[in-house]
Backbone as CSV, one residue per row, in Angstrom:
resi,resn,N_x,N_y,N_z,CA_x,CA_y,CA_z,C_x,C_y,C_z
1,MET,-10.428,-13.479,-9.512,-10.697,-13.465,-8.095,-12.055,-14.088,-7.857
2,SER,-12.101,-15.008,-6.944,-13.371,-15.662,-6.677,-14.234,-14.798,-5.778
3,ALA,-15.524,-14.876,-5.968,-16.451,-14.081,-5.170,-16.476,-14.566,-3.721
4,ALA,-16.129,-15.810,-3.481,-16.189,-16.356,-2.129,-15.127,-15.753,-1.219
5,ALA,-14.016,-15.287,-1.771,-12.933,-14.760,-0.943,-12.861,-13.241,-0.998
6,HIS,-13.742,-12.612,-1.715,-13.662,-11.163,-1.911,-13.981,-10.408,-0.625
7,GLY,-13.007,-9.659,-0.118,-13.230,-8.787,1.019,-13.223,-9.434,2.382
8,HIS,-12.925,-10.696,2.472,-12.934,-11.369,3.774,-11.539,-11.366,4.379
9,ASN,-11.067,-10.163,4.733,-9.762,-10.043,5.368,-9.751,-8.805,6.253
10,ALA,-8.756,-8.718,7.106,-8.699,-7.629,8.091,-8.589,-6.261,7.433
11,ALA,-7.826,-6.151,6.367,-7.652,-4.856,5.708,-8.976,-4.341,5.145
12,ALA,-9.724,-5.199,4.507,-10.998,-4.782,3.913,-12.004,-4.386,4.992
13,TRP,-12.130,-5.196,6.026,-13.092,-4.897,7.088,-12.742,-3.602,7.807
14,THR,-11.473,-3.394,8.094,-11.064,-2.173,8.793,-11.296,-0.945,7.935
15,GLY,-10.890,-1.010,6.669,-11.092,0.124,5.771,-12.559,0.473,5.599
16,VAL,-13.399,-0.520,5.442,-14.833,-0.281,5.255,-15.464,0.256,6.537
17,THR,-15.050,-0.242,7.695,-15.608,0.236,8.960,-15.262,1.706,9.192
18,ILE,-14.011,2.075,8.971,-13.608,3.471,9.148,-14.337,4.360,8.143
19,THR,-14.452,3.902,6.910,-15.155,4.674,5.886,-16.633,4.839,6.243
20,PHE,-17.243,3.797,6.750,-18.648,3.877,7.164,-18.842,4.918,8.267
21,VAL,-17.930,4.927,9.232,-18.008,5.922,10.305,-17.884,7.328,9.730
22,GLY,-16.988,7.501,8.761,-16.840,8.806,8.122,-18.106,9.248,7.408
23,PHE,-18.734,8.334,6.686,-19.998,8.662,6.018,-21.093,8.986,7.030
24,ALA,-21.100,8.285,8.154,-22.092,8.570,9.195,-21.880,9.962,9.777
25,ILE,-20.630,10.321,10.024,-20.324,11.661,10.543,-20.771,12.727,9.544
26,ALA,-20.428,12.527,8.277,-20.813,13.504,7.253,-22.326,13.570,7.103
27,GLY,-23.007,12.450,7.208,-24.462,12.427,7.089,-25.143,13.168,8.224
28,VAL,-24.666,12.948,9.437,-25.223,13.664,10.588,-24.939,15.158,10.458
29,ALA,-23.754,15.491,9.958,-23.391,16.896,9.801,-24.279,17.602,8.778
30,MET,-24.784,16.878,7.811,-25.680,17.503,6.833,-27.039,17.813,7.455
31,ILE,-27.433,17.016,8.431,-28.697,17.276,9.120,-28.541,18.457,10.082
32,LEU,-27.380,18.533,10.752,-27.093,19.638,11.674,-26.313,20.706,10.928
33,PRO,-26.740,21.408,10.037,-25.949,22.182,9.072,-24.576,22.627,9.576
34,SER,-23.598,21.744,9.486,-22.240,22.033,9.946,-21.251,21.667,8.840
35,VAL,-20.789,22.685,8.151,-19.864,22.464,7.037,-18.560,21.854,7.538
36,LEU,-18.081,22.321,8.675,-16.829,21.811,9.221,-16.935,20.310,9.529
37,LEU,-18.051,19.886,10.079,-18.241,18.476,10.411,-18.391,17.621,9.146
38,VAL,-18.972,18.183,8.086,-19.049,17.454,6.817,-17.640,17.181,6.306
39,TRP,-16.800,18.204,6.318,-15.420,18.022,5.852,-14.651,17.063,6.749
40,ALA,-14.913,17.104,8.051,-14.263,16.166,8.970,-14.680,14.726,8.641
41,GLY,-15.969,14.521,8.362,-16.451,13.191,7.984,-15.824,12.701,6.695
42,LEU,-15.696,13.606,5.714,-15.066,13.222,4.449,-13.584,12.925,4.642
43,ALA,-12.939,13.632,5.576,-11.538,13.333,5.887,-11.416,11.932,6.494
44,VAL,-12.371,11.560,7.335,-12.365,10.215,7.929,-12.561,9.165,6.840
45,VAL,-13.391,9.465,5.842,-13.583,8.542,4.715,-12.252,8.317,4.001
46,LEU,-11.517,9.383,3.751,-10.205,9.245,3.097,-9.224,8.463,3.961
47,VAL,-9.262,8.697,5.265,-8.394,7.949,6.186,-8.727,6.458,6.116
48,GLY,-9.998,6.129,6.013,-10.389,4.715,5.896,-9.785,4.058,4.673
49,GLY,-9.778,4.770,3.551,-9.170,4.225,2.342,-7.670,4.047,2.490
50,VAL,-7.020,5.023,3.091,-5.566,4.951,3.282,-5.209,3.820,4.247
51,VAL,-5.953,3.706,5.330,-5.681,2.635,6.309,-5.905,1.259,5.682
52,GLY,-6.986,1.101,4.935,-7.248,-0.181,4.280,-6.148,-0.560,3.303
53,LYS,-5.701,0.406,2.510,-4.628,0.139,1.535,-3.309,-0.169,2.251
54,ALA,-3.009,0.594,3.319,-1.778,0.361,4.067,-1.775,-1.029,4.708
55,MET,-2.907,-1.420,5.271,-2.991,-2.753,5.873,-2.858,-3.845,4.817
56,SER,-3.432,-3.605,3.651,-3.319,-4.578,2.565,-1.865,-4.716,2.118
57,MET,-1.183,-3.591,2.005,0.223,-3.627,1.600,1.101,-4.247,2.686
58,ALA,0.648,-4.186,3.946,1.404,-4.772,5.052,1.169,-6.278,5.176
59,GLY,0.360,-6.827,4.292,0.153,-8.270,4.298,-1.122,-8.732,4.953
60,MET,-2.009,-7.802,5.331,-3.253,-8.192,5.980,-4.419,-8.233,5.006
61,GLY,-4.138,-8.094,3.716,-5.175,-8.145,2.692,-5.278,-9.528,2.090
62,LYS,-5.904,-9.598,0.930,-6.045,-10.881,0.239,-4.677,-11.373,-0.207
63,GLN,-4.364,-12.588,0.147,-3.079,-13.175,-0.212,-3.137,-13.730,-1.634
64,PRO,-2.016,-13.721,-2.331,-2.009,-14.279,-3.691,-2.405,-15.757,-3.682
65,SER,-3.079,-16.159,-4.723,-3.518,-17.545,-4.823,-2.319,-18.451,-5.093
66,PRO,-2.233,-19.580,-4.411,-1.140,-20.517,-4.684,-1.350,-21.256,-6.006
67,HIS,-2.486,-21.043,-6.658,-2.794,-21.747,-7.900,-2.489,-20.918,-9.136
68,VAL,-1.778,-19.801,-8.963,-1.396,-18.978,-10.103,0.060,-19.286,-10.421
69,TYR,0.313,-19.673,-11.648,1.656,-20.100,-12.038,2.265,-19.132,-13.041
70,THR,3.584,-19.021,-12.997,4.302,-18.233,-13.998,4.298,-19.024,-15.306
71,PRO,4.575,-18.364,-16.427,4.613,-19.108,-17.706,5.595,-20.277,-17.685
72,GLU,6.705,-20.117,-16.988,7.690,-21.212,-16.923,7.126,-22.400,-16.136
73,GLU,6.433,-22.106,-15.044,5.841,-23.181,-14.254,4.722,-23.879,-15.021
74,GLN,3.925,-23.111,-15.786,2.885,-23.715,-16.591,3.459,-24.637,-17.654
75,ALA,4.558,-24.196,-18.296,5.205,-25.032,-19.307,5.745,-26.317,-18.673
76,ALA,6.292,-26.222,-17.465,6.820,-27.392,-16.795,5.676,-28.353,-16.417
77,LEU,4.533,-27.815,-16.028,3.380,-28.661,-15.691,2.862,-29.379,-16.929
78,VAL,2.816,-28.666,-18.050,2.314,-29.281,-19.284,3.276,-30.357,-19.752
79,ALA,4.566,-30.106,-19.609,5.580,-31.072,-20.051,5.597,-32.313,-19.164
80,ALA,5.167,-32.195,-17.937,5.243,-33.316,-17.004,4.153,-34.335,-17.210
């Protein structure tokens, strides 16, 4: 995977944004001693991971490279 294309898709941005909000909620909750709000923030972090993975599986993640060949295609390229 090239570093230039890493994470530049809707699934990655959405998952990271939701996770960031969850960490912010949990961080604020630690300052305002609220155990319930800490757990709510951590739940939002988990939701961010699930949403990012679901979006990736739905086709909004990194698409397979067109330059990856099966062994049969590689053999045909070498033979040509």
